[in-house]
CSV table of C-alpha atoms and ligand atoms in Angstrom, one decimal:
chain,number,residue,atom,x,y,z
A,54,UNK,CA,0.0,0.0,0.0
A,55,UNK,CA,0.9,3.3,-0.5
A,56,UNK,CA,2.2,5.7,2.2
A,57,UNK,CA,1.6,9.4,2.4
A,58,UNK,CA,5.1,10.3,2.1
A,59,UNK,CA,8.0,11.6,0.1
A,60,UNK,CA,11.6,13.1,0.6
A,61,UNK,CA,13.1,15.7,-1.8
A,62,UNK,CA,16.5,17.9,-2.0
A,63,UNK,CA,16.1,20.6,-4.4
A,64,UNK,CA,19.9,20.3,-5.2
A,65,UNK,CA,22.6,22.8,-5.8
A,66,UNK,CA,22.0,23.7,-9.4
A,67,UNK,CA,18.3,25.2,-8.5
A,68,UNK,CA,19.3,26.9,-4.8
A,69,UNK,CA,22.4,28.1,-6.6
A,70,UNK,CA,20.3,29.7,-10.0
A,71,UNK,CA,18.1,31.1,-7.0
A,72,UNK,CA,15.1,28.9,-8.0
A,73,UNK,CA,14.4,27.4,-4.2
A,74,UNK,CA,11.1,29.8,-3.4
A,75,UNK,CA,9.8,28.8,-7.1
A,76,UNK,CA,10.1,24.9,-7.0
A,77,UNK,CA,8.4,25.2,-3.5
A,78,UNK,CA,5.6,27.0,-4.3
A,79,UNK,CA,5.6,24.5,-7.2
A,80,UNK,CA,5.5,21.3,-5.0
A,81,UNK,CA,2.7,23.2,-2.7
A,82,UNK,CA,0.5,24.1,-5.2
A,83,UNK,CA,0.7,20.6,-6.2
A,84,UNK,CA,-1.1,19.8,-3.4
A,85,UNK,CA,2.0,18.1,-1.0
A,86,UNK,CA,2.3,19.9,2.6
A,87,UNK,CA,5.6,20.6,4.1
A,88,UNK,CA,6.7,18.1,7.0
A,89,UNK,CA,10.0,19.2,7.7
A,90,UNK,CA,12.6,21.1,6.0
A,91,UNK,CA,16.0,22.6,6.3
A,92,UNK,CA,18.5,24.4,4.4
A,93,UNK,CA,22.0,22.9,4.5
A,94,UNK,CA,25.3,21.5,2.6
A,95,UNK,CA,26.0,17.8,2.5
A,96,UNK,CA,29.8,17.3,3.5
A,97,UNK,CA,31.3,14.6,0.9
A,98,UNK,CA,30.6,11.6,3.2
A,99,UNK,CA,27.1,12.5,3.3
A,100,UNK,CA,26.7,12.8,0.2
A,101,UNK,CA,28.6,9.6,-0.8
A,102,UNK,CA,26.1,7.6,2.0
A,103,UNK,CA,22.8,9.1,0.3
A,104,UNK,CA,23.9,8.3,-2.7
A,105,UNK,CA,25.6,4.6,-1.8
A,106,UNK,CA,23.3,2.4,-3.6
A,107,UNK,CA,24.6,4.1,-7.0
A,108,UNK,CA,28.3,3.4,-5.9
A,109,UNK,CA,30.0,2.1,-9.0
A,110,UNK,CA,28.1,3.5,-11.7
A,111,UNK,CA,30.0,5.9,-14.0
A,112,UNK,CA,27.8,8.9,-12.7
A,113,UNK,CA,28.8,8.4,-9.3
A,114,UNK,CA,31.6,10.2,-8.9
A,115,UNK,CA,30.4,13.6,-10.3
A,116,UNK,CA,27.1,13.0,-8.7
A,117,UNK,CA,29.2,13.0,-4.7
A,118,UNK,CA,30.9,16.2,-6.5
A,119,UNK,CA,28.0,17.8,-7.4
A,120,UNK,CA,25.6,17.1,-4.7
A,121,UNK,CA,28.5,18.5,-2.4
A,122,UNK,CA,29.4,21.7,-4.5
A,123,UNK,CA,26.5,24.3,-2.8
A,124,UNK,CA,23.2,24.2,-0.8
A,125,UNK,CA,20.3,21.8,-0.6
A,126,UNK,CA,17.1,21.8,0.8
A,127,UNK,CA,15.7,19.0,2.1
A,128,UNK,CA,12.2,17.8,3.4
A,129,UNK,CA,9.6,15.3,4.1
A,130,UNK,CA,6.3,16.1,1.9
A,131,UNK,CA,2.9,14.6,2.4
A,132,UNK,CA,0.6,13.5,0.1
A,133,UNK,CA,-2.1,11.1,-0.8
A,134,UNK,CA,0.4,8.8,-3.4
A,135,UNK,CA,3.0,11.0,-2.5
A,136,UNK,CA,5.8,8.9,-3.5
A,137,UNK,CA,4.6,8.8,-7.4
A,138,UNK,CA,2.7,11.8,-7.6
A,139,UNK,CA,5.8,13.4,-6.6
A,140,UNK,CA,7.9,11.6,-9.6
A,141,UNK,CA,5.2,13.1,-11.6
A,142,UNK,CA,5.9,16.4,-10.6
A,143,UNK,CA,9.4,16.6,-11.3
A,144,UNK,CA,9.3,14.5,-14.3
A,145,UNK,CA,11.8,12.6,-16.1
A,146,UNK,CA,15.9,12.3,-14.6
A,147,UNK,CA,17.1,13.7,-17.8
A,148,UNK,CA,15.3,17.4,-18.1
A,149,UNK,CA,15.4,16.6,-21.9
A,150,UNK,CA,13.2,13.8,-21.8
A,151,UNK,CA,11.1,15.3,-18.9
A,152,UNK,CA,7.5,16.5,-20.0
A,153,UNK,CA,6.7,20.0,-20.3
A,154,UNK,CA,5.2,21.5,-17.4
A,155,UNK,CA,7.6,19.4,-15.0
A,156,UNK,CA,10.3,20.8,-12.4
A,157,UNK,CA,12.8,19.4,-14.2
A,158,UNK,CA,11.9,20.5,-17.6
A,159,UNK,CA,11.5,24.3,-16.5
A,160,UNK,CA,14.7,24.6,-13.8
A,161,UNK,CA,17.0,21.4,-14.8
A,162,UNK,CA,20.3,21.8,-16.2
A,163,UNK,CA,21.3,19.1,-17.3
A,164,UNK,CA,20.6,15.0,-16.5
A,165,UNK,CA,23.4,15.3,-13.5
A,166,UNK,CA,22.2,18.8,-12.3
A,167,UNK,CA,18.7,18.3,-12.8
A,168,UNK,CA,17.1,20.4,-9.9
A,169,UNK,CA,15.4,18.3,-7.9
A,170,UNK,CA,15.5,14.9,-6.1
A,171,UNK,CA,12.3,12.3,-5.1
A,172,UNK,CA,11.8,8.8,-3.6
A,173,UNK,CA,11.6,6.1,-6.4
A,174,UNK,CA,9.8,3.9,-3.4
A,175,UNK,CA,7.8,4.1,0.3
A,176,UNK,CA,10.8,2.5,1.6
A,177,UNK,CA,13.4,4.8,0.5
A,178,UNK,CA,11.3,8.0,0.8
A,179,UNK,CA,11.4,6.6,4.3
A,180,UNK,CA,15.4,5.9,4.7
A,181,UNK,CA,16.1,9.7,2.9
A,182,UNK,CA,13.9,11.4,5.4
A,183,UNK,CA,15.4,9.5,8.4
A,184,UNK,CA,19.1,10.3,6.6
A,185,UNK,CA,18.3,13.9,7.1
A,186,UNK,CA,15.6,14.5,9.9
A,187,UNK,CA,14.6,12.9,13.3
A,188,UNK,CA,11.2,12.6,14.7
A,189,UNK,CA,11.2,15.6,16.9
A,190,UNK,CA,12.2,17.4,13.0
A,191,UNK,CA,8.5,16.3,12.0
A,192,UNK,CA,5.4,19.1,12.1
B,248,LIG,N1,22.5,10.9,-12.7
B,248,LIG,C1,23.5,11.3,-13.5
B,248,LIG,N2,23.7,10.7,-14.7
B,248,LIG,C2,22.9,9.6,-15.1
B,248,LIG,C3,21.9,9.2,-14.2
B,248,LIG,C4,21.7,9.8,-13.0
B,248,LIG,O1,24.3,12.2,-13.2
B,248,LIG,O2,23.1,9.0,-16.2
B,248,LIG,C5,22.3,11.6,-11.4
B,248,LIG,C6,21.2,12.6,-11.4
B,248,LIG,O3,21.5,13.7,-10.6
B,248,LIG,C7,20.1,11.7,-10.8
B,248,LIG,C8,20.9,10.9,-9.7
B,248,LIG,O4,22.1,10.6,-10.3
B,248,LIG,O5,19.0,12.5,-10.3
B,248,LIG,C9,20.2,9.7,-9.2
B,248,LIG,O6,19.9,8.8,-10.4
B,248,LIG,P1,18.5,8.1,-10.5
B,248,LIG,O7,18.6,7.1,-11.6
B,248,LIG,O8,18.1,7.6,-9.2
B,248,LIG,O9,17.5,9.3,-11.0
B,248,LIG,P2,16.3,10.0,-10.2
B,248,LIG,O10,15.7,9.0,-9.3
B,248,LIG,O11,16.9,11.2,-9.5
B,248,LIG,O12,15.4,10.5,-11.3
B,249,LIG,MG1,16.5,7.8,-7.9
């Protein structure tokens, strides 16, 4: 069954373009509320652990780079489906591929810097919040 939840980073290519207050009002007009959220920059490590179960794959590398180079947001969104009606908000990983109207076809760079992160499952929407936020974090 579906769970109510998501987690997100808007990553450093959209805080850095200045495009953080516009992709939230995005997700909130979409309907998710706001959980818990916080501004902040993943140290290396952290950004190597989030990002562990893509160790090995030829993006890797400039993916730790990247998602270490500048601010994040992160947060915990809730939603009836929230897990896919979030993927259908941001659209597509590669922001040429992703359908108009998306997050990622309006603020993406590029398929590495491409804005925005979401939960592909319940499971891991759950692991990514708990990376990032504890209970008491939760509103
Ligand atoms: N990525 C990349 N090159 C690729 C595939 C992915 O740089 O060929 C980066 C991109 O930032 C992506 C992240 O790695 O968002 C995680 O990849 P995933 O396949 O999980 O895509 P997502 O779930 O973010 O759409
Ligand atoms: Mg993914």
């Amino acid at each position: 069954m579906a769970t109510n939840r998501t987690f997100t980073m808007i990553k450093p290519d959209a805080t850095a373009a200045g495009h953080t207050g516009k992709i939230i009002d995005r997700i909130i007009g979409a309907g998710f509320t706001i959980k818990a959220m916080k501004w902040t920059q993943l140290s290396k490590e952290e950004a190597q652990a989030f990002y562990a179960v893509h160790a090995g794959r030829p993006f890797y590398r400039e993916l730790v780079e990247y998602m270490s180079s500048a601010p994040i947001v992160a947060a915990i969104l809730e939603k009836d489906n929230a897990v896919a009606d979030f993927r259908d908000l941001i659209g597509a990983t590669n922001p040429a591929e992703a359908a108009p109207g998306t997050i990622r076809a309006d603020f993406a760079e590029s398929i590495a810097a491409n804005a925005v992160h979401g939960s592909d499952s319940d499971e891991n929407a759950l692991i990514e919040g708990k990376f990032h936020f504890s209970a008491s974090d939760i509103a």
